[in-house]
Structure formats: structure tokens, C-alpha cells
Short mmCIF file of C-alpha atoms and ligand atoms in Angstrom, two decimals:
data_model
loop_
_atom_site.label_atom_id
_atom_site.label_comp_id
_atom_site.label_asym_id
_atom_site.label_seq_id
_atom_site.Cartn_x
_atom_site.Cartn_y
_atom_site.Cartn_z
CA MET E 1 -7.58 133.90 -59.15
CA ARG E 2 -9.49 133.92 -55.90
CA LYS E 3 -12.81 133.52 -57.73
CA LYS E 4 -11.47 130.53 -59.68
CA LEU E 5 -10.36 128.84 -56.49
CA LEU E 6 -13.78 129.36 -54.93
CA ILE E 7 -15.56 127.94 -57.95
CA GLY E 8 -13.14 125.01 -57.92
CA LEU E 9 -13.78 124.34 -54.23
CA THR E 10 -17.54 124.58 -54.68
CA ALA E 11 -17.38 122.09 -57.52
CA VAL E 12 -15.41 119.66 -55.34
CA ALA E 13 -17.89 120.18 -52.50
CA ILE E 14 -20.87 119.50 -54.77
CA ALA E 15 -19.20 116.40 -56.16
CA GLY E 16 -18.50 115.29 -52.59
CA LEU E 17 -22.11 115.85 -51.55
CA ALA E 18 -23.37 113.97 -54.57
CA LEU E 19 -21.06 111.12 -53.76
CA THR E 20 -22.10 110.86 -50.10
CA GLY E 21 -25.71 111.21 -51.18
CA CYS E 22 -25.30 108.32 -53.57
CA SER E 23 -23.44 106.09 -51.23
CA SER E 24 -25.85 106.61 -48.32
CA ARG E 25 -28.82 106.02 -50.59
CA ALA E 26 -27.22 102.85 -51.85
CA ALA E 27 -26.55 101.74 -48.27
CA SER E 28 -30.09 102.34 -47.08
CA GLU E 29 -31.55 100.69 -50.17
CA SER E 30 -29.46 97.60 -49.67
CA ALA E 31 -29.87 97.53 -45.85
CA ASP E 32 -32.78 95.23 -45.13
CA SER E 33 -33.45 95.99 -41.49
CA THR E 34 -36.00 93.20 -41.03
CA VAL E 35 -34.60 90.41 -38.94
CA LYS E 36 -34.90 86.95 -40.52
CA LYS E 37 -34.63 83.39 -39.26
CA GLY E 38 -30.99 82.34 -39.37
CA ASP E 39 -29.73 85.86 -38.51
CA THR E 40 -27.37 86.36 -35.60
CA ILE E 41 -28.83 88.09 -32.58
CA GLY E 42 -26.36 89.91 -30.34
CA VAL E 43 -27.01 89.70 -26.61
CA ALA E 44 -24.90 92.03 -24.45
CA LEU E 45 -25.11 91.04 -20.77
CA PRO E 46 -23.65 92.96 -17.81
CA ALA E 47 -21.30 91.67 -15.10
CA LYS E 48 -22.45 88.59 -13.18
CA THR E 49 -23.55 90.49 -10.05
CA SER E 50 -26.22 87.90 -9.30
CA GLN E 51 -27.12 84.36 -10.35
CA ASN E 52 -29.78 85.46 -12.88
CA TRP E 53 -27.05 86.86 -15.13
CA VAL E 54 -25.10 83.61 -14.93
CA LEU E 55 -28.22 81.72 -16.06
CA ALA E 56 -29.08 84.22 -18.80
CA LYS E 57 -26.45 83.09 -21.35
CA ALA E 58 -27.75 79.51 -21.58
CA SER E 59 -31.37 80.74 -21.50
CA PHE E 60 -30.76 82.97 -24.54
CA GLU E 61 -28.74 80.38 -26.43
CA LYS E 62 -31.48 77.80 -25.95
CA ALA E 63 -34.38 80.13 -26.80
CA LEU E 64 -32.69 81.66 -29.86
CA LYS E 65 -31.69 78.26 -31.23
CA GLY E 66 -35.22 76.96 -30.68
CA ALA E 67 -36.64 79.90 -32.63
CA GLY E 68 -34.20 79.47 -35.53
CA PHE E 69 -31.73 82.29 -34.84
CA LYS E 70 -27.98 82.24 -34.24
CA SER E 71 -26.76 83.79 -31.01
CA ASP E 72 -23.77 85.83 -29.93
CA VAL E 73 -24.00 86.27 -26.15
CA GLN E 74 -21.32 88.33 -24.40
CA TYR E 75 -20.79 89.43 -20.80
CA SER E 76 -19.08 92.68 -19.82
CA ALA E 77 -17.07 93.38 -16.72
CA SER E 78 -17.33 97.15 -17.01
CA VAL E 79 -19.19 99.95 -18.78
CA SER E 80 -16.44 100.48 -21.39
CA ASP E 81 -16.28 96.74 -21.96
CA GLN E 82 -20.00 96.70 -22.76
CA GLN E 83 -19.73 99.76 -25.00
CA ASN E 84 -17.09 97.88 -27.03
CA VAL E 85 -19.16 94.68 -27.12
CA ILE E 86 -22.16 96.58 -28.53
CA GLN E 87 -20.02 98.45 -31.04
CA SER E 88 -18.59 95.18 -32.33
CA MET E 89 -22.09 93.70 -32.64
CA VAL E 90 -23.07 96.72 -34.74
CA THR E 91 -19.96 96.31 -36.90
CA LYS E 92 -20.70 92.61 -37.40
CA GLY E 93 -24.12 93.64 -38.72
CA ASP E 94 -26.34 92.01 -36.07
CA LYS E 95 -29.97 92.79 -36.97
CA VAL E 96 -31.17 92.78 -33.38
CA ILE E 97 -29.10 93.71 -30.35
CA VAL E 98 -30.47 92.74 -26.95
CA ILE E 99 -28.89 94.69 -24.11
CA ALA E 100 -28.99 94.20 -20.34
CA ALA E 101 -27.17 97.39 -19.43
CA GLN E 102 -24.18 97.50 -17.14
CA ASP E 103 -24.96 101.21 -16.69
CA GLY E 104 -28.26 102.27 -18.25
CA SER E 105 -27.15 105.89 -18.74
CA GLN E 106 -23.89 105.20 -20.56
CA LEU E 107 -25.04 103.56 -23.78
CA GLY E 108 -26.51 106.50 -25.73
CA THR E 109 -23.73 106.58 -28.34
CA GLN E 110 -23.76 102.81 -28.88
CA VAL E 111 -27.54 102.48 -29.34
CA ALA E 112 -27.49 105.48 -31.71
CA GLN E 113 -24.87 103.63 -33.78
CA ALA E 114 -26.96 100.48 -33.71
CA LYS E 115 -30.06 102.33 -34.95
CA LYS E 116 -28.06 104.10 -37.66
CA ALA E 117 -26.88 100.70 -38.90
CA GLY E 118 -30.51 99.55 -39.10
CA ALA E 119 -30.51 97.25 -36.06
CA THR E 120 -33.42 96.86 -33.65
CA VAL E 121 -32.44 97.56 -30.03
CA ILE E 122 -34.13 95.63 -27.24
CA ALA E 123 -33.40 96.54 -23.62
CA TRP E 124 -33.62 93.37 -21.57
CA ASP E 125 -34.33 93.22 -17.80
CA ARG E 126 -32.78 96.69 -17.34
CA ASN E 127 -33.94 99.72 -19.29
CA ILE E 128 -31.58 101.98 -21.26
CA MET E 129 -31.96 105.59 -20.18
CA ASN E 130 -32.19 109.04 -21.77
CA THR E 131 -32.28 108.01 -25.42
CA LYS E 132 -34.86 107.60 -28.13
CA ASN E 133 -32.86 104.78 -29.67
CA VAL E 134 -34.44 101.85 -27.80
CA ASP E 135 -37.18 100.01 -29.68
CA TYR E 136 -38.47 97.62 -27.02
CA TYR E 137 -37.97 96.69 -23.39
CA ALA E 138 -38.63 93.15 -22.12
CA ALA E 139 -38.50 92.58 -18.38
CA PHE E 140 -40.30 91.50 -15.25
CA ASN E 141 -42.53 94.16 -13.76
CA ASN E 142 -39.93 95.82 -11.55
CA TYR E 143 -42.29 98.18 -9.75
CA LYS E 144 -44.37 95.15 -8.77
CA VAL E 145 -41.18 93.42 -7.52
CA GLY E 146 -40.66 96.33 -5.11
CA GLN E 147 -44.29 96.26 -3.94
CA LEU E 148 -44.09 92.51 -3.28
CA GLN E 149 -40.85 92.92 -1.33
CA ALA E 150 -42.41 95.62 0.87
CA GLN E 151 -45.54 93.55 1.48
CA ALA E 152 -43.38 90.56 2.42
CA LEU E 153 -41.40 92.71 4.84
CA LEU E 154 -44.62 93.81 6.57
CA ASP E 155 -46.09 90.28 6.63
CA GLY E 156 -42.86 88.81 8.03
CA MET E 157 -42.58 91.36 10.81
CA LYS E 158 -46.27 90.98 11.72
CA ALA E 159 -45.95 87.21 11.94
CA LYS E 160 -43.11 87.63 14.45
CA LYS E 161 -44.60 90.48 16.51
CA ALA E 162 -48.29 91.21 16.15
CA SER E 163 -48.11 94.97 16.47
CA GLY E 164 -45.68 97.77 15.74
CA PRO E 165 -44.21 100.23 15.51
CA TYR E 166 -41.49 98.30 13.72
CA ASN E 167 -37.88 99.38 13.22
CA ILE E 168 -36.71 98.86 9.66
CA GLU E 169 -33.72 99.71 7.48
CA LEU E 170 -33.79 100.19 3.72
CA PHE E 171 -31.40 98.98 1.02
CA ALA E 172 -31.56 99.55 -2.73
CA GLY E 173 -29.52 98.34 -5.70
CA ALA E 174 -26.95 100.27 -7.73
CA ASN E 175 -27.85 103.77 -8.89
CA THR E 176 -26.32 102.93 -12.30
CA ASP E 177 -29.01 100.26 -12.83
CA ALA E 178 -32.33 101.74 -13.98
CA ASN E 179 -34.15 98.92 -12.19
CA ALA E 180 -32.85 99.83 -8.75
CA SER E 181 -34.93 103.00 -8.34
CA VAL E 182 -38.01 101.29 -9.81
CA PHE E 183 -37.74 98.46 -7.24
CA PHE E 184 -37.25 101.06 -4.51
CA ASN E 185 -40.14 103.26 -5.66
CA GLY E 186 -42.42 100.22 -5.79
CA ALA E 187 -41.41 99.27 -2.24
CA MET E 188 -41.77 102.83 -0.95
CA SER E 189 -45.26 103.09 -2.43
CA VAL E 190 -46.18 100.56 0.27
CA LEU E 191 -43.80 101.60 3.09
CA LYS E 192 -43.80 105.40 2.91
CA PRO E 193 -47.41 105.92 4.07
CA LEU E 194 -46.66 103.73 7.11
CA ILE E 195 -43.41 105.59 7.81
CA ASP E 196 -45.36 108.85 7.63
CA LYS E 197 -47.92 107.47 10.12
CA GLY E 198 -45.17 106.35 12.51
CA GLU E 199 -46.12 102.67 12.22
CA LEU E 200 -42.70 102.05 10.70
CA LYS E 201 -39.53 103.74 11.93
CA VAL E 202 -36.19 103.96 10.15
CA PRO E 203 -33.82 104.59 13.11
CA SER E 204 -30.76 105.28 10.91
CA GLY E 205 -32.69 108.13 9.28
CA GLN E 206 -31.50 106.94 5.85
CA THR E 207 -34.54 106.86 3.59
CA THR E 208 -33.69 108.42 0.22
CA PHE E 209 -32.66 106.32 -2.76
CA GLN E 210 -29.23 107.95 -2.90
CA GLN E 211 -28.66 107.26 0.80
CA VAL E 212 -29.62 103.60 0.58
CA GLN E 213 -28.33 102.58 -2.89
CA THR E 214 -25.53 100.00 -3.10
CA ASP E 215 -22.64 100.74 -5.48
CA ASN E 216 -22.34 98.04 -8.18
CA TRP E 217 -24.85 95.81 -6.39
CA ASP E 218 -21.74 94.67 -4.48
CA PRO E 219 -22.56 92.71 -1.29
CA LYS E 220 -19.35 93.96 0.35
CA ASN E 221 -20.84 97.46 0.22
CA SER E 222 -24.20 96.45 1.69
CA GLN E 223 -22.52 94.39 4.43
CA THR E 224 -20.32 97.35 5.41
CA ARG E 225 -23.30 99.71 5.43
CA MET E 226 -25.40 97.31 7.54
CA THR E 227 -22.50 96.83 9.98
CA ASN E 228 -22.05 100.59 10.32
CA ILE E 229 -25.77 101.13 10.92
CA ILE E 230 -25.84 98.37 13.55
CA THR E 231 -22.82 99.84 15.37
CA LYS E 232 -24.27 103.34 15.36
CA THR E 233 -27.95 102.66 15.95
CA TYR E 234 -28.62 99.16 17.26
CA SER E 235 -25.74 98.35 19.64
CA ASN E 236 -27.74 99.94 22.50
CA GLY E 237 -30.38 97.21 22.38
CA THR E 238 -32.76 98.86 19.91
CA VAL E 239 -34.44 96.00 18.06
CA LEU E 240 -34.08 95.82 14.29
CA ASP E 241 -37.30 94.18 13.08
CA GLY E 242 -36.83 94.12 9.33
CA VAL E 243 -34.63 95.05 6.40
CA LEU E 244 -35.80 95.79 2.86
CA SER E 245 -33.20 94.09 0.69
CA PRO E 246 -33.55 94.46 -3.10
CA ASN E 247 -32.05 91.04 -3.92
CA ASP E 248 -30.76 87.78 -2.47
CA THR E 249 -27.06 88.55 -2.85
CA LEU E 250 -27.41 91.72 -0.78
CA GLY E 251 -29.89 90.01 1.56
CA ARG E 252 -27.32 87.38 2.53
CA SER E 253 -24.73 90.10 3.21
CA ILE E 254 -27.22 91.88 5.49
CA ILE E 255 -27.92 88.62 7.34
CA THR E 256 -24.16 88.05 7.75
CA ALA E 257 -23.71 91.58 9.12
CA ALA E 258 -26.46 90.99 11.72
CA GLN E 259 -25.03 87.59 12.70
CA GLN E 260 -21.50 88.93 13.02
CA ALA E 261 -22.74 91.76 15.23
CA GLY E 262 -24.55 89.24 17.45
CA LEU E 263 -27.96 90.71 16.56
CA ALA E 264 -31.08 88.57 16.16
CA VAL E 265 -31.53 88.21 12.39
CA PRO E 266 -34.34 90.57 11.29
CA ILE E 267 -36.93 89.85 8.59
CA VAL E 268 -34.94 90.17 5.36
CA THR E 269 -36.41 90.27 1.86
CA GLY E 270 -34.73 89.34 -1.42
CA GLN E 271 -35.07 88.71 -5.13
CA ASP E 272 -33.85 86.22 -7.77
CA SER E 273 -34.48 82.87 -6.01
CA GLU E 274 -30.75 82.21 -5.84
CA THR E 275 -29.75 78.67 -4.95
CA ALA E 276 -27.74 80.00 -1.98
CA SER E 277 -30.81 81.71 -0.51
CA ILE E 278 -33.52 79.06 -0.86
CA PRO E 279 -32.10 76.90 1.97
CA LEU E 280 -32.00 80.04 4.15
CA ILE E 281 -35.64 80.70 3.35
CA MET E 282 -36.60 77.13 4.16
CA ASN E 283 -34.79 77.27 7.55
CA GLY E 284 -36.25 80.69 8.39
CA THR E 285 -33.07 82.80 8.17
CA GLN E 286 -34.17 84.83 5.12
CA TYR E 287 -37.88 85.64 4.96
CA SER E 288 -38.64 86.02 1.25
CA THR E 289 -37.39 86.16 -2.30
CA ILE E 290 -38.89 86.82 -5.72
CA TYR E 291 -39.02 84.28 -8.53
CA LYS E 292 -38.24 85.65 -11.96
CA ASN E 293 -37.70 82.67 -14.26
CA THR E 294 -34.73 83.60 -16.45
CA ASP E 295 -35.72 81.13 -19.20
CA ASP E 296 -39.14 82.81 -19.44
CA GLU E 297 -37.59 86.26 -19.55
CA ALA E 298 -35.22 85.27 -22.38
CA LYS E 299 -38.14 83.61 -24.19
CA ALA E 300 -40.15 86.85 -23.97
CA ALA E 301 -37.39 88.70 -25.84
CA VAL E 302 -37.03 85.90 -28.39
CA GLU E 303 -40.81 85.84 -29.01
CA LEU E 304 -40.60 89.57 -29.65
CA ILE E 305 -37.79 89.00 -32.17
CA THR E 306 -39.81 86.23 -33.84
CA ASP E 307 -42.81 88.56 -34.18
CA LEU E 308 -40.55 91.24 -35.70
CA SER E 309 -39.19 88.68 -38.19
CA LYS E 310 -42.78 88.22 -39.39
CA GLY E 311 -43.00 91.96 -40.01
CA ASP E 312 -45.28 92.49 -37.02
CA LYS E 313 -45.30 96.18 -36.10
CA LYS E 314 -47.28 95.59 -32.89
CA PRO E 315 -45.75 92.45 -31.39
CA ALA E 316 -47.80 90.41 -28.91
CA GLY E 317 -47.96 91.53 -25.30
CA VAL E 318 -46.28 94.89 -25.82
CA ASP E 319 -47.60 97.82 -23.79
CA PHE E 320 -46.78 101.21 -25.31
CA ASN E 321 -47.80 103.30 -22.30
CA ASP E 322 -46.32 101.88 -19.08
CA LYS E 323 -44.61 105.02 -17.85
CA THR E 324 -43.94 103.63 -14.36
CA ASN E 325 -41.80 100.78 -15.63
CA ALA E 326 -40.64 101.90 -19.05
CA TYR E 327 -40.15 105.69 -19.19
CA ASN E 328 -36.44 106.27 -19.79
CA GLY E 329 -36.24 110.03 -19.37
CA GLN E 330 -37.02 110.66 -23.05
CA ILE E 331 -39.57 108.09 -24.20
CA THR E 332 -41.82 105.41 -22.77
CA VAL E 333 -40.22 102.37 -24.34
CA PRO E 334 -42.71 99.80 -25.75
CA TYR E 335 -42.63 97.25 -22.96
CA LYS E 336 -43.23 93.51 -22.76
CA ALA E 337 -43.74 92.65 -19.09
CA LEU E 338 -43.61 89.43 -17.12
CA THR E 339 -45.17 88.92 -13.70
CA PRO E 340 -42.86 88.30 -10.74
CA VAL E 341 -43.83 85.81 -8.00
CA LEU E 342 -43.27 86.38 -4.28
CA VAL E 343 -41.81 83.31 -2.56
CA THR E 344 -41.69 82.50 1.15
CA LYS E 345 -41.25 79.21 2.98
CA ASP E 346 -45.02 78.69 2.68
CA ASN E 347 -45.33 78.61 -1.12
CA ALA E 348 -41.78 77.73 -2.22
CA VAL E 349 -42.43 74.12 -3.28
CA ASP E 350 -45.42 75.23 -5.30
CA ALA E 351 -43.80 78.31 -6.80
CA TYR E 352 -40.79 76.32 -8.04
CA SER E 353 -42.78 73.37 -9.39
CA ASN E 354 -41.64 74.22 -12.96
CA ASN E 355 -37.98 74.30 -11.96
CA PRO E 356 -36.51 70.97 -10.74
CA THR E 357 -33.33 72.54 -9.24
CA LEU E 358 -35.20 75.09 -7.16
CA GLU E 359 -38.00 72.69 -6.28
CA ALA E 360 -35.48 70.18 -4.93
CA LEU E 361 -33.88 72.90 -2.80
CA ALA E 362 -37.30 73.92 -1.48
CA LYS E 363 -38.02 70.31 -0.58
CA GLY E 364 -34.72 70.16 1.24
CA ALA E 365 -33.13 67.65 -1.16
CA LYS E 366 -29.40 68.02 -1.73
C1 LIG S 401 -31.94 92.54 -11.80
C2 LIG S 401 -32.00 91.74 -10.53
C3 LIG S 401 -30.59 91.54 -9.97
C4 LIG S 401 -29.81 92.84 -9.94
C5 LIG S 401 -28.36 92.65 -9.54
C6 LIG S 401 -31.21 93.81 -11.54
O1 LIG S 401 -31.19 94.64 -12.64
O2 LIG S 401 -33.26 92.79 -12.25
O3 LIG S 401 -32.62 90.52 -10.78
O4 LIG S 401 -30.66 91.01 -8.69
O5 LIG S 401 -29.87 93.49 -11.17
O6 LIG S 401 -27.65 91.89 -10.44
#
């Protein structure tokens, strides 16, 4: 009796295995994972924490249309929102899914599903961490962004006061964004040796990434932190010479904190060339920003997709070994990099000459 049951069960199990074997073979045979012109490309963007994300949707729609693809661009307000967006792109059968991560460490399951379904995963602007399931990463050179910010901070302070030591404070972006530590490490590669020599001082004593990161890239958080540091460390007349700010949104909040505390506005750096910051740069309130043309960045991803649609296994401009920018904790993701441009009052008109909106702002036109 018992033996019969066992044999019966084994037979069912074998039949089941054969069935799954068949169906998965059929699926992989019919799944053509090569992207083709006319296919829909999913683009999962994060929350609009800065103007570049607002611009990104139109940049992708234009570039994808121009290259002969259909687009499905979606924002997410939260991590779970983005996980659902990616899952639905996988279910719809998108052949390529471009992801600018809301939280780079929380997408492992979703990119594994995408790969299993035969999709190509491209991390865009922000890397996706601790997974092997990312095929490419297209972004501006983030380490270089940090180095340029630090150099601008030094140049700005020197122009105001010929010799140091200078008092500075440090701000970084959100610890959930893989870019934030890369920006910070790039900046610290320039600043740390000078801090060690005593040419730069950080009077708050807050110098580690975790101490200076800004939850959610939210300017309310950076303004509160700056206000607290001013109250504790600078209300006795100590001069604050400069602040490393990772982007324009946070930079403006730092400027506001200084103004509200009645402090002379220090040299403040930025990033993104936001329309709200360019007038401040031109009138000397904010010292610098970085120009990362969002259209160009979207085009870089779309060029990559076009190369893949031609069956290219080594698409143009892809570096397979840039550990500094593209190591995600498990693999160095093949990386297509763009070069960021430092912008101050001195080169703004020139730097924005390919962008009528920004050029007009730099020229002071309304
Ligand atoms: C982007 C920056 C942006 C920041 C906040 C980063 O990942 O690279 O351009 O300022 O996110 O949204």
C-alpha cells in the first residue's frame, strides 16, 4: 500500500518536472530578449527631489521617440511605489527597463525579476546596489562632480580671503542614493588632505558621511542641520567661510539658514544648474553649481539601447572597469559616463550656450 503510494507520488513528481521543464524551455525559446525598434522602454524615475528629475521625463520621451522606441516613463514617490512600477514594467514585457533608483539598495528582487523575464536593466544616473542583475549604468561621472565641488569651494574661499585656515562645514546627499557617497568621496579626496594639514577646519566636528548625509535629499533637513550648527558653533562670532553642498536644492537651504541667522553668507557649492540657483550665482549669493545636461544623459542611455538593438555586445563608450563610479558591492557595472561641467559666475554664459533657458538666466534676462 505504502509502496504503491510512493510510486504514484514519484510518477506525479516526474510528470510535474517534465511539464515545468517543457514549459520553461518553451518560454525561453520564444523569449527574444533582443530589444527592437518599436519596443516599449520602461523608465522608472524616483521622486522629484531636484529639477533634473522633473526634466528627465521629457528628455527620455524625446530621445526614445527620436530613436524609434516607445516610452513608458513613471515617477515614484516612495521605495515601494518604485518596486511596484518596475514589477508592472516586467509584467508588461518591457525589453529594457531604465531605472533611476529611489533607494539603490532596495531593488534587488525587482531587477532579478526583470532579468528572469529576459529584460535588460540599465541603472540611470544612480547605480543599483548589491546585485548582479544590472547590465549597464549610464550617468555623469559622480566622483568628478564631488572633486569639482571641492575645488570650487577652495577657489571661492581663496578669492574672498587670500589665506586660511578656513572654517568649512560639510553636507552630503541621502544615504539611500548610491551617488551621495560617491559625490562626497570625490569631494573629500580634495578636502581631506587639507583638513589633515589644518589648512581647513570643520568646527562642528562633523566629517563622516553618516554625520553629514541629508535624509531624502530634503532641504528642510539640511536647513535644520545648518541652523543647529550655526547656533552651536558660529553664534560666538566664529566665521564660517564655506559650505560643501552636494546640490542646488540643499545649497539654497543652507544659504537661507545663514541669512536667517544673520550670518554673512559663506561660499556655497551646488549641483544641477537649477533655474532657482542661477540668478543667485550671477548675483554672488551662491558660488558654484555643476551642469549635467539632462537631455544628454537621457540620450546616452538611449544610444546604449540603440546599440543593443543592433546586437552590439560592447556598446560605444562603455567602460567595464570603473570601480570608483560603478562598483555596486557585487559587480563593477559596465558604465557609460558623461563629463560634468563646473559653473561659476565667470563661465556661466559660456557653459550654458547650448541651453537657451539657462543661458538667458545667466545673461540676466527674465
Ligand atoms: C542626482 C543629483 C540630484 C540628487 C537629488 C542625485 O542622484 O545625481 O543630480 O541633485 O540626486 O535629487
